[in-house]
XYZ file of C-alpha atoms in Angstrom:
700
model
C -162.736 105.312 -76.842
C -160.448 104.116 -79.646
C -161.565 105.630 -82.972
C -160.786 103.994 -86.297
C -161.058 104.543 -90.015
C -163.916 103.097 -92.042
C -161.632 100.318 -93.314
C -161.173 98.893 -89.807
C -162.739 95.762 -88.431
C -164.116 95.886 -84.906
C -164.100 92.992 -82.479
C -166.265 92.041 -79.490
C -165.814 88.847 -77.460
C -167.495 87.237 -74.478
C -166.833 83.633 -73.476
C -166.835 81.449 -76.618
C -168.751 84.003 -78.694
C -167.072 86.710 -80.766
C -168.161 89.132 -83.436
C -166.154 90.826 -86.195
C -167.864 93.642 -88.126
C -166.965 96.724 -90.143
C -167.050 100.344 -88.998
C -170.807 100.646 -89.711
C -171.479 97.540 -87.632
C -172.228 95.515 -90.777
C -171.210 91.905 -91.401
C -170.482 91.396 -95.098
C -169.893 87.624 -95.319
C -166.163 87.741 -96.027
C -163.826 86.873 -93.133
C -166.113 88.608 -90.658
C -169.185 87.325 -88.821
C -170.594 86.143 -85.519
C -168.730 83.015 -84.366
C -169.507 80.526 -81.625
C -167.419 77.409 -80.963
C -165.554 77.816 -84.289
C -168.772 78.082 -86.330
C -169.995 81.223 -88.108
C -173.510 81.641 -86.726
C -174.204 84.841 -88.685
C -172.526 85.594 -92.017
C -174.414 88.746 -93.001
C -176.021 91.654 -91.170
C -176.446 94.957 -93.056
C -178.397 98.058 -92.161
C -179.757 100.309 -94.923
C -182.147 103.280 -95.029
C -184.437 103.261 -98.032
C -182.120 100.719 -99.653
C -179.083 103.006 -99.276
C -176.130 102.493 -96.962
C -176.050 105.282 -94.356
C -173.065 107.644 -94.082
C -170.523 106.794 -91.417
C -169.741 109.540 -88.906
C -167.547 107.540 -86.521
C -167.267 104.197 -84.766
C -165.488 102.898 -81.714
C -165.177 100.120 -79.185
C -165.461 101.370 -75.608
C -162.310 101.509 -73.502
C -163.439 98.457 -71.493
C -164.007 96.461 -74.753
C -167.662 95.815 -73.883
C -169.574 98.069 -76.341
C -169.294 98.737 -80.063
C -170.934 101.985 -81.190
C -171.375 103.278 -84.753
C -172.703 106.779 -85.460
C -174.426 107.067 -88.855
C -176.620 109.507 -90.727
C -179.156 109.196 -93.514
C -178.923 109.615 -97.287
C -182.500 109.298 -98.590
C -184.029 111.907 -96.247
C -182.826 115.530 -96.138
C -179.077 115.143 -95.615
C -178.014 114.812 -92.014
C -181.501 115.028 -90.484
C -181.548 111.576 -88.829
C -178.747 110.378 -86.595
C -178.546 106.594 -86.188
C -176.625 105.091 -83.290
C -175.963 101.335 -83.446
C -174.780 100.105 -80.066
C -174.107 96.434 -79.324
C -172.463 94.093 -76.849
C -172.264 90.334 -76.199
C -173.548 88.525 -73.157
C -174.287 84.838 -72.471
C -173.898 83.672 -76.116
C -176.171 86.469 -77.395
C -175.680 89.717 -79.327
C -177.688 92.608 -77.885
C -178.112 95.549 -80.261
C -179.944 98.856 -79.942
C -180.664 100.959 -83.033
C -181.461 104.490 -81.852
C -182.862 106.926 -84.443
C -182.884 110.652 -83.584
C -184.763 113.146 -85.737
C -182.922 116.475 -85.534
C -185.445 118.368 -87.672
C -188.626 120.075 -86.431
C -190.883 118.121 -88.788
C -191.878 114.445 -88.463
C -189.990 111.947 -90.627
C -190.674 108.403 -91.736
C -187.546 106.248 -91.857
C -187.548 103.104 -94.071
C -185.027 100.965 -92.149
C -184.010 97.531 -93.447
C -181.810 94.824 -91.952
C -180.632 92.037 -94.253
C -179.149 88.906 -92.696
C -177.891 85.391 -93.416
C -176.256 82.500 -91.581
C -174.000 80.089 -93.503
C -172.897 78.039 -90.434
C -169.432 77.592 -91.919
C -166.630 76.102 -89.869
C -163.859 78.547 -88.948
C -161.449 76.607 -91.177
C -163.832 77.005 -94.150
C -163.981 80.747 -93.528
C -160.159 80.703 -93.610
C -160.264 79.056 -97.051
C -160.313 75.280 -96.435
C -162.343 73.370 -99.055
C -164.794 70.619 -98.046
C -166.201 67.833 -100.214
C -169.390 67.645 -98.206
C -171.363 69.797 -95.786
C -174.361 69.224 -93.536
C -177.897 70.429 -94.295
C -179.388 73.872 -93.815
C -182.803 73.414 -92.192
C -185.879 75.277 -93.468
C -186.117 78.762 -91.985
C -188.847 79.601 -89.517
C -190.307 83.092 -89.857
C -192.699 84.401 -87.204
C -194.094 87.859 -86.470
C -190.948 89.254 -84.755
C -188.483 86.409 -85.215
C -186.474 84.501 -87.805
C -184.839 81.203 -86.872
C -182.060 79.731 -89.046
C -180.644 76.259 -88.387
C -178.059 73.828 -89.726
C -177.481 70.170 -88.979
C -173.796 69.343 -89.359
C -172.175 66.084 -90.393
C -171.471 65.697 -86.657
C -175.299 65.452 -86.195
C -175.253 68.612 -84.085
C -178.046 71.117 -84.677
C -176.776 74.722 -84.665
C -179.402 77.449 -84.431
C -179.382 81.231 -84.822
C -182.470 83.179 -83.790
C -182.964 86.881 -84.719
C -185.554 88.535 -82.509
C -186.891 92.108 -82.774
C -188.486 94.339 -80.145
C -191.302 95.298 -82.543
C -192.896 93.546 -85.530
C -191.273 94.578 -88.823
C -193.596 95.830 -91.570
C -192.224 92.986 -93.671
C -190.169 89.991 -92.517
C -188.866 87.126 -94.631
C -185.958 84.699 -94.669
C -183.323 87.371 -95.334
C -184.672 90.813 -94.459
C -186.617 92.771 -91.889
C -188.199 96.031 -93.095
C -189.415 98.721 -90.696
C -191.168 102.014 -91.426
C -190.387 104.114 -88.371
C -192.284 107.341 -87.671
C -190.306 109.874 -85.651
C -191.789 113.133 -84.415
C -189.911 116.405 -84.889
C -186.954 116.479 -82.456
C -188.032 112.979 -81.369
C -186.448 109.532 -81.332
C -187.325 105.850 -81.730
C -185.516 102.660 -80.698
C -185.374 99.171 -82.184
C -183.847 96.350 -80.163
C -182.425 93.219 -81.727
C -181.091 90.026 -80.126
C -179.152 87.323 -81.990
C -178.477 84.071 -80.202
C -179.012 80.307 -80.084
C -182.460 80.612 -78.484
C -185.556 82.727 -79.019
C -185.954 85.832 -76.863
C -188.116 88.949 -76.429
C -185.860 92.012 -76.838
C -186.701 95.155 -74.877
C -185.024 98.200 -73.374
C -185.111 96.578 -69.931
C -183.453 93.332 -71.117
C -180.806 95.340 -72.984
C -179.966 97.497 -69.946
C -179.886 94.579 -67.528
C -177.584 92.493 -69.744
C -175.344 95.535 -70.477
C -174.840 96.164 -66.752
C -173.967 92.488 -66.191
C -171.485 92.446 -69.107
C -169.786 95.591 -67.841
C -169.556 94.230 -64.280
C -167.950 91.009 -65.506
C -165.355 92.863 -67.610
C -164.560 95.179 -64.709
C -164.023 92.206 -62.413
C -161.764 90.511 -64.962
C -159.660 93.610 -65.623
C -159.146 94.380 -61.930
C -157.428 91.096 -61.116
C -153.807 91.390 -60.059
C -151.585 94.414 -59.451
C -151.928 97.663 -61.421
C -149.268 99.795 -63.076
C -149.570 103.581 -63.101
C -147.074 105.554 -65.187
C -146.451 109.308 -65.265
C -146.796 109.460 -69.082
C -150.352 109.703 -70.428
C -149.696 107.864 -73.717
C -147.645 105.145 -72.050
C -150.440 104.678 -69.505
C -152.914 104.349 -72.378
C -150.807 101.456 -73.748
C -150.708 99.746 -70.349
C -154.474 100.168 -69.933
C -155.332 99.000 -73.459
C -153.099 95.919 -73.067
C -154.751 95.096 -69.756
C -158.250 95.493 -71.177
C -157.394 93.351 -74.215
C -156.159 90.572 -71.948
C -159.422 90.865 -69.996
C -161.355 90.662 -73.296
C -159.510 87.539 -74.437
C -159.665 85.807 -71.044
C -162.490 83.288 -70.780
C -163.665 81.971 -67.411
C -163.387 78.198 -67.798
C -164.300 75.604 -65.199
C -160.614 75.360 -64.209
C -160.137 79.129 -63.903
C -159.333 82.119 -66.168
C -157.766 81.196 -69.521
C -156.507 83.631 -72.195
C -157.729 82.645 -75.661
C -154.965 83.220 -78.201
C -156.423 85.856 -80.553
C -159.281 87.101 -82.710
C -160.473 86.126 -85.256
C -158.527 82.950 -86.107
C -157.427 81.734 -82.688
C -160.263 82.529 -80.287
C -159.878 79.184 -78.526
C -157.561 77.642 -75.908
C -154.014 77.247 -77.232
C -151.298 75.745 -75.062
C -148.161 77.648 -76.051
C -149.848 81.056 -76.365
C -151.603 80.788 -73.006
C -148.445 79.638 -71.183
C -146.377 82.503 -72.591
C -149.153 85.016 -71.803
C -149.242 83.624 -68.247
C -145.434 83.964 -67.966
C -145.639 87.565 -69.232
C -148.191 88.554 -66.592
C -147.184 86.204 -63.750
C -145.485 88.890 -61.675
C -148.692 90.978 -61.672
C -151.469 88.357 -61.825
C -150.586 84.753 -60.857
C -154.252 83.692 -61.053
C -154.046 83.542 -64.842
C -151.095 81.110 -64.643
C -153.020 78.927 -62.221
C -156.010 78.744 -64.589
C -153.746 77.857 -67.524
C -151.913 75.134 -65.586
C -155.171 73.598 -64.324
C -156.793 73.497 -67.782
C -153.735 72.076 -69.540
C -153.209 69.455 -66.833
C -156.823 68.320 -67.299
C -156.444 68.074 -71.100
C -153.098 66.245 -71.137
C -152.713 63.459 -73.735
C -153.360 59.943 -72.499
C -152.765 57.886 -75.648
C -150.662 57.649 -78.778
C -152.239 59.173 -81.902
C -150.292 60.068 -85.034
C -153.395 61.934 -86.299
C -153.415 64.191 -83.230
C -149.600 64.134 -82.770
C -150.301 62.889 -79.242
C -148.280 60.764 -76.849
C -149.071 60.093 -73.164
C -148.065 63.025 -70.976
C -147.862 65.563 -73.806
C -149.514 68.964 -73.299
C -152.158 70.216 -75.719
C -151.338 72.599 -78.565
C -154.907 73.669 -79.391
C -158.515 72.615 -79.065
C -161.407 73.328 -81.449
C -165.159 72.800 -81.180
C -166.208 73.190 -84.812
C -167.841 70.600 -87.061
C -164.693 69.782 -89.086
C -162.736 68.972 -85.922
C -165.639 67.036 -84.404
C -165.765 64.591 -87.358
C -161.960 64.394 -87.702
C -161.727 66.161 -91.058
C -158.976 68.005 -89.196
C -156.989 66.882 -86.132
C -157.583 70.050 -84.128
C -160.454 68.911 -81.875
C -157.717 68.262 -79.368
C -154.351 68.552 -81.045
C -150.897 68.024 -79.536
C -148.593 69.080 -82.391
C -146.456 71.514 -80.397
C -143.029 70.220 -79.340
C -142.502 73.155 -76.975
C -145.790 73.225 -75.043
C -144.854 70.413 -72.638
C -141.537 71.889 -71.428
C -143.190 75.345 -71.283
C -145.916 73.833 -69.065
C -143.254 72.569 -66.652
C -141.489 75.964 -66.768
C -144.718 77.766 -65.880
C -145.431 75.410 -62.963
C -142.007 76.124 -61.438
C -142.311 79.875 -62.049
C -145.835 79.917 -60.590
C -144.917 78.267 -57.306
C -141.835 80.464 -56.931
C -144.008 83.546 -57.490
C -146.813 82.450 -55.132
C -145.562 79.752 -52.748
C -148.781 77.871 -53.616
C -147.536 74.323 -52.956
C -151.087 73.057 -52.367
C -152.058 73.768 -55.979
C -148.882 72.108 -57.288
C -149.888 68.994 -55.306
C -153.174 68.845 -57.260
C -151.379 68.899 -60.638
C -148.274 66.918 -59.565
C -149.392 63.729 -61.400
C -149.746 65.763 -64.623
C -146.313 67.342 -64.064
C -144.783 63.887 -63.590
C -146.421 62.596 -66.774
C -145.194 65.668 -68.706
C -141.663 65.157 -67.371
C -141.948 61.496 -68.392
C -142.841 62.541 -71.948
C -139.833 64.884 -72.038
C -137.512 62.117 -70.806
C -138.795 59.722 -73.483
C -138.261 62.341 -76.205
C -134.611 62.768 -75.228
C -134.006 59.029 -74.700
C -135.398 58.073 -78.130
C -133.467 60.809 -79.969
C -130.119 59.681 -81.437
C -128.793 63.154 -80.522
C -130.396 63.149 -77.041
C -132.317 66.339 -77.855
C -136.011 67.293 -77.888
C -137.124 66.858 -81.516
C -140.330 66.763 -83.538
C -141.676 65.162 -86.717
C -145.388 65.259 -87.477
C -147.325 62.012 -87.348
C -149.474 62.550 -90.465
C -149.667 65.073 -93.321
C -152.825 66.609 -91.824
C -150.754 67.820 -88.849
C -148.423 70.797 -88.581
C -145.143 70.394 -90.476
C -143.265 72.642 -88.042
C -144.120 72.373 -84.373
C -142.310 75.204 -82.620
C -143.749 78.686 -82.201
C -142.781 79.469 -85.808
C -145.135 76.795 -87.106
C -145.596 77.894 -90.729
C -144.428 75.404 -93.356
C -141.395 77.453 -94.481
C -139.996 78.610 -91.129
C -137.181 76.039 -90.643
C -134.432 75.831 -93.272
C -130.665 75.630 -93.685
C -128.184 78.333 -94.741
C -128.924 77.621 -98.419
C -132.639 78.154 -97.798
C -133.502 74.457 -98.243
C -136.300 72.942 -96.169
C -134.856 70.427 -93.738
C -135.708 66.783 -93.272
C -136.787 65.881 -89.732
C -136.811 65.061 -86.998
C -135.939 68.692 -86.186
C -134.385 69.949 -82.944
C -135.158 73.678 -82.506
C -132.773 75.794 -80.480
C -135.390 77.461 -78.246
C -137.057 74.131 -77.425
C -133.780 72.842 -75.955
C -133.739 75.976 -73.784
C -137.296 75.347 -72.593
C -136.428 71.710 -71.805
C -133.302 72.788 -69.882
C -135.330 75.234 -67.785
C -138.126 72.651 -67.361
C -135.679 70.122 -65.844
C -134.379 72.718 -63.392
C -137.901 73.788 -62.397
C -138.946 70.171 -61.850
C -135.814 69.547 -59.807
C -136.732 72.507 -57.586
C -140.306 71.262 -57.175
C -139.059 67.737 -56.375
C -136.706 69.032 -53.654
C -139.639 70.894 -52.086
C -141.461 67.564 -51.946
C -138.496 65.715 -50.399
C -137.683 63.816 -53.628
C -133.922 64.422 -53.589
C -133.001 61.506 -55.899
C -135.562 62.612 -58.486
C -134.306 66.200 -58.246
C -130.710 65.118 -58.788
C -131.674 63.083 -61.838
C -133.444 66.082 -63.402
C -130.515 68.384 -62.626
C -128.270 65.914 -64.452
C -130.672 65.929 -67.423
C -130.461 69.741 -67.485
C -126.672 69.779 -67.366
C -126.363 67.130 -70.089
C -128.752 69.036 -72.338
C -126.915 72.317 -71.724
C -123.626 70.734 -72.772
C -125.216 69.216 -75.886
C -126.610 72.633 -76.916
C -123.317 74.456 -76.338
C -121.455 71.796 -78.341
C -123.847 71.208 -81.234
C -125.724 74.488 -81.817
C -123.008 77.106 -81.265
C -121.692 78.583 -84.537
C -118.203 79.737 -83.605
C -117.643 81.663 -86.853
C -120.872 83.648 -86.334
C -120.743 83.834 -82.532
C -124.418 82.839 -82.550
C -126.628 79.770 -82.113
C -128.012 77.756 -85.048
C -131.766 77.902 -85.604
C -132.065 74.094 -85.432
C -130.433 70.738 -86.129
C -131.860 68.712 -89.007
C -132.584 64.978 -89.023
C -128.906 64.233 -89.729
C -127.757 66.383 -86.822
C -126.442 69.152 -89.108
C -126.858 72.703 -87.788
C -129.116 75.055 -89.739
C -126.668 77.946 -89.756
C -129.353 80.630 -89.837
C -129.446 83.575 -87.446
C -132.989 83.743 -86.050
C -134.654 85.360 -83.025
C -135.226 81.880 -81.542
C -131.794 82.186 -79.912
C -133.166 85.016 -77.749
C -135.480 82.491 -76.060
C -132.400 80.495 -75.093
C -131.203 83.543 -73.140
C -134.623 83.773 -71.466
C -134.114 80.207 -70.214
C -130.634 81.017 -68.884
C -128.811 78.234 -70.746
C -125.856 80.023 -72.465
C -122.590 80.968 -70.775
C -122.401 84.724 -70.010
C -119.900 85.247 -72.856
C -122.065 83.528 -75.454
C -125.192 85.241 -74.135
C -123.538 88.643 -74.551
C -122.352 87.806 -78.097
C -125.877 86.644 -79.006
C -127.520 89.634 -77.323
C -125.329 92.145 -79.168
C -126.424 90.678 -82.488
C -130.123 90.627 -81.545
C -129.836 94.363 -80.839
C -127.900 95.069 -84.060
C -129.473 96.424 -87.268
C -129.397 92.950 -88.798
C -132.212 92.017 -86.398
C -133.597 95.256 -84.976
C -135.848 97.041 -87.488
C -136.194 100.087 -85.234
C -139.653 98.829 -84.197
C -138.395 95.614 -82.566
C -136.426 92.430 -83.201
C -137.212 90.643 -86.470
C -137.683 86.889 -86.500
C -134.746 86.564 -88.942
C -131.543 88.488 -89.585
C -131.696 90.384 -92.886
C -128.932 88.311 -94.550
C -130.766 85.017 -93.965
C -132.094 83.073 -96.943
C -135.893 83.347 -97.176
C -135.752 86.676 -95.310
C -138.910 88.582 -96.213
C -140.141 91.440 -94.007
C -143.711 90.738 -95.212
C -143.681 87.029 -94.310
C -145.446 85.465 -91.343
C -142.338 84.079 -89.612
C -139.329 84.927 -91.801
C -138.536 88.559 -91.121
C -141.590 90.060 -89.422
C -141.694 91.504 -85.872
C -143.724 89.632 -83.228
C -144.170 91.618 -79.982
C -144.162 88.480 -77.773
C -140.907 87.340 -79.422
C -139.359 90.767 -78.758
C -140.488 90.562 -75.111
C -138.963 87.097 -74.592
C -135.690 88.239 -76.173
C -135.725 91.340 -73.941
C -136.336 89.230 -70.823
C -133.393 87.060 -71.934
C -131.159 90.128 -72.312
C -132.237 91.339 -68.849
C -131.367 87.947 -67.318
C -127.753 88.538 -68.414
C -127.682 92.127 -67.133
C -128.340 93.978 -70.415
C -130.668 96.833 -69.384
C -130.027 99.526 -72.030
C -131.040 97.153 -74.841
C -134.235 96.267 -72.972
C -135.074 99.965 -72.579
C -134.503 100.501 -76.294
C -136.771 97.580 -77.253
C -139.487 98.757 -74.872
C -139.365 102.257 -76.413
C -139.489 100.813 -79.946
C -142.581 98.692 -79.251
C -144.267 101.574 -77.419
C -143.726 103.838 -80.426
C -145.140 101.104 -82.677
C -148.136 100.735 -80.328
C -148.896 104.463 -80.712
C -149.335 103.943 -84.471
C -151.524 100.865 -83.872
C -154.032 102.731 -81.638
C -152.265 101.325 -78.539
C -153.184 97.740 -79.536
C -150.121 95.819 -80.730
C -151.103 93.240 -83.356
C -150.012 89.596 -83.385
C -147.191 90.670 -85.741
C -146.262 93.444 -88.155
C -143.861 93.736 -91.093
C -140.128 93.862 -90.454
C -139.244 96.738 -92.804
C -136.506 99.101 -91.633
C -137.891 102.048 -89.691
C -137.870 105.311 -91.637
C -138.014 108.681 -89.863
C -141.564 109.981 -89.774
C -143.039 106.735 -91.129
C -145.382 104.339 -89.325
C -144.675 100.606 -88.872
C -146.207 98.570 -91.697
C -149.117 96.339 -90.721
C -149.322 92.640 -91.603
C -152.733 92.474 -93.304
C -154.238 89.383 -91.644
C -152.675 89.605 -88.179
C -154.937 88.749 -85.247
C -156.034 91.817 -83.307
C -156.132 91.617 -80.356
C -153.720 88.746 -79.655
C -153.077 87.657 -76.052
C -149.288 87.327 -76.095
C -148.957 90.609 -78.021
C -151.063 92.302 -75.313
C -148.989 90.655 -72.569
C -145.675 91.793 -74.075
C -145.619 95.203 -72.387
C -145.804 93.549 -68.955
C -142.855 91.215 -69.606
C -140.886 94.177 -70.983
C -141.747 96.257 -67.905
C -140.592 93.489 -65.566
C -137.306 93.217 -67.490
C -136.888 97.011 -67.347
C -137.634 97.284 -63.616
C -135.436 94.272 -62.778
C -138.092 92.913 -60.429
C -138.460 89.317 -59.181
C -140.922 88.088 -56.555
C -140.566 85.150 -54.176
C -144.001 84.428 -52.754
C -142.813 81.722 -50.383
C -140.230 83.958 -48.721
C -142.420 87.066 -49.187
C -139.584 89.040 -50.761
C -139.373 91.378 -53.742
C -135.937 91.820 -55.299
C -135.216 94.804 -57.531
C -131.905 94.863 -59.431
C -130.625 97.821 -61.451
C -134.097 99.226 -62.123
C -134.687 101.390 -65.183
C -137.715 103.363 -66.252
C -138.942 103.653 -69.843
C -137.767 106.716 -71.746
C -139.958 109.702 -70.852
C -141.412 108.076 -67.711
C -140.169 109.652 -64.479
C -142.439 107.825 -62.065
C -144.117 104.412 -62.090
C -146.270 102.942 -59.337
C -147.221 99.310 -58.762
C -150.454 99.112 -56.783
C -151.630 96.126 -54.721
C -148.790 93.773 -55.600
C -149.529 90.440 -53.882
C -146.409 88.894 -52.297
C -147.343 85.770 -50.362
C -149.898 86.988 -47.807
C -148.745 90.601 -48.125
C -149.845 93.492 -50.340
C -147.416 96.207 -51.447
C -147.566 99.559 -53.204
C -144.168 100.359 -54.775
C -142.997 103.555 -56.468
C -140.086 103.792 -58.926
C -138.771 107.373 -59.408
C -136.074 108.786 -61.631
C -133.502 110.772 -59.642
C -130.764 112.085 -61.920
C -129.208 109.063 -63.599
C -130.630 106.566 -61.113
C -134.023 105.043 -60.447
C -134.923 104.740 -56.765
C -137.580 102.507 -55.235
C -139.797 103.203 -52.242
C -142.515 101.253 -50.445
C -145.602 103.475 -50.222
C -147.903 101.032 -48.441
C -147.487 97.572 -46.988
C -150.029 95.107 -45.589
C -148.152 92.153 -44.124
C -144.480 91.447 -43.614
C -143.117 91.368 -47.203
C -139.531 92.620 -47.627
C -138.180 94.581 -50.617
C -134.466 94.247 -51.455
C -133.017 96.750 -53.920
C -129.668 96.733 -55.689
C -128.973 99.851 -57.767
C -125.787 98.331 -59.146
C -123.603 98.950 -56.111
C -124.531 98.174 -52.505
C -127.787 96.375 -51.802
C -130.554 98.112 -49.872
C -133.366 96.614 -47.800
C -136.548 98.691 -47.691
C -138.536 98.565 -44.491
C-alpha cells in the first residue's frame, strides 16, 4: 500500500465515476467530491464522533487501486479506545463504504457517529472556477427511514440523482446528516454500510463483499493485459508496477475497446492526444490499448464544419465531455476538435499499430476514417500559404493554442510577445511528416501504389519546408513555431524533441538538437524542461513554460534513441525514476522545473493531475528506448539494437511478449560493459535479432 500524509488527496475511479477525498476519507466541498459524467454528485461527506473529527492514524489506496482505507481513532471517548476503519471502493456507478468500529477496551462503549453530506451537482468546469449566469433547479430532498435522495434538474432537462443508503436506520436522519448511536460490547465491533449512487439500494455485508470481489476481478483483468516487465531492483519494480496499475485505473472499457482517460481530477474523460500518446508509449507491450483508442477516435471523427467546436470533416476529436455546460453549449467541449496535432497523431498510431501487430483486418475497418483524416491533413497544407499544418481557433470560447502546450501563454517569439496566428508548431510538422509516411506504408499494403507515392511526396516536401524554415542556424536548434507572417519564433523549447521522435531531422541536426536537450539549459536534473532557461517567459513554476512533463521527457528520449543516443536516454530514465521515488512511485502530470539540488526532492506543481495516463505510460516508452527494442508483428520478429539497462538494474525480464501469433519471454542481463539478450521461452516461430553495436546476432 502507498501511504500518504494527511494533506494528500486520494483518488478512486471506475468507469465514468471517480472520487477524490482527503486522508480521513472526507469530502470537504472544495475541488474534491464524487464525480460522474463531469458532474459533482456529492460535494460533502464528513464523519465525526460526538461532533469531533476523529484522529487520523494512516490512510492508503491499495496497490491495485481498488480500495481506499482510512484508520482513525476517537477523541470524545477515552483516548484511543475505538478504532474506526473506513474502507471504500467504486463499482457500477456506486460508492460502497464500510465503517468498522472496534472497541479495544473491556467495557462497553456507546459511539455517537455522525455523517454529514451534501450534493451541489456542479459541472466540472464550475468546480474548476468557471462562473455561470444561470443554473438548473435542485429538487426537494426525499428522506426515508434509511435513505436520503438528492436530485437536480439541469438546464439540459436531465435529472441527476444521488441516493445515500444505510445498512441500518440512523437514530436521526435529515437532509444533511445521519446520526447513529452505536453500542459496542467490550472487545467487540460493529459495522455500518453505506452506498452512494444514482439509484436506491439496500446496503449489507453480503452486497459489499460481492461487489468488492467483482471490482477486484475487473482491475486484475485490466492490469494483466499485455506483456509484463520484471526488474532486479525492488524500487524500480515498484515504479513499473505502480505505473501499470495507474494505467489500469484510468482505462475505461468503452464499447469500442479499452480507452485510457487522461487524468484525475480534471481530465477523467476521453481525450484524443493524451490517449494516442499513452497508446504509443505502451504499444510494444499492450497493442490492445492502441486498438481501442483508434476504434473510438475513428467513430467520433468530425463530419461537419463548426467554428464553435473547431471541427472540420475528417478531423480527430480533442476531448469529449458529458456535463451540463457542454450539453447546452455553454462550452464547446461536448465534442471538441481544437487540437491541431490529434489528427496526424491518429494516423501515426494506426501505422505503428499495424506494424506492431500485423492486424490488417482491423485497419480495413477504420480505413475510411484514416482516409478522411488524411484528407483533412491534405486540406490543411493546401490552404496554408506556407504549406504547413497550422491552427487558429474558430471562436473565443475555444482553445487559443492547440498543440500539446495548450495554455494561453505557451507560444511566443524571442521577445516574449504572443504571436498572431495562424501558428505552425514545430512538433506538429513532425507528426504530419510521420503520418504521411505511415499512410504511404498502409496504402502500399493495400495495393494503392499511386496513393502511397503521393503521400511520400507530401512527406518529403514537408520535411524540406521544416528544414528550411524552422532551423535556426545560429542556435543549431529548431524554432518553436512560425507565426502568421511566417516568422520563426526563435525560442528553444522541448517541442523540438518530438521532431526527433518522428525522425524528420538530418542526423547532424538531430545530434545538435539532442545535445542541447540534454544540456543544463533544458535538463533540470529531474528531466527535460519544456523551455530552455534563457527563454523569455521561462518560469519553472508555470504550466508549460519551464516545468517538467514526464510524457514530454519520454518522447524526447525516444527521439534521442531513434538517432542512436543511448547514454542520454539512460540518464533521463534515471532522473525520472529518482523523481518517481519522491512522488510515491506515481509521477504526476507535471512538476516544477527548478534545478535539482543535492539531497532535495523535486518540487510538486500544486494542481497537477494525479494519476495522469501519459505520465504513467512514460516509464514504458523510456524502457523501450533504453532496451532498443522494436517489434514487427507481421514478420514475427523482434529487433534489439544496442540494449542498455537502467542504472542499478542488472537483469530485466519481459514476460509473455506477443509477437504476431507467437509468445516470447526475453531476459536482458548486464555482463561487464555489455547487455546480452536471451530467449527464455518461445511459443511459435518468432525470431529475435540482436545487435550489440558490432555484429548482429540471431537468437534461436
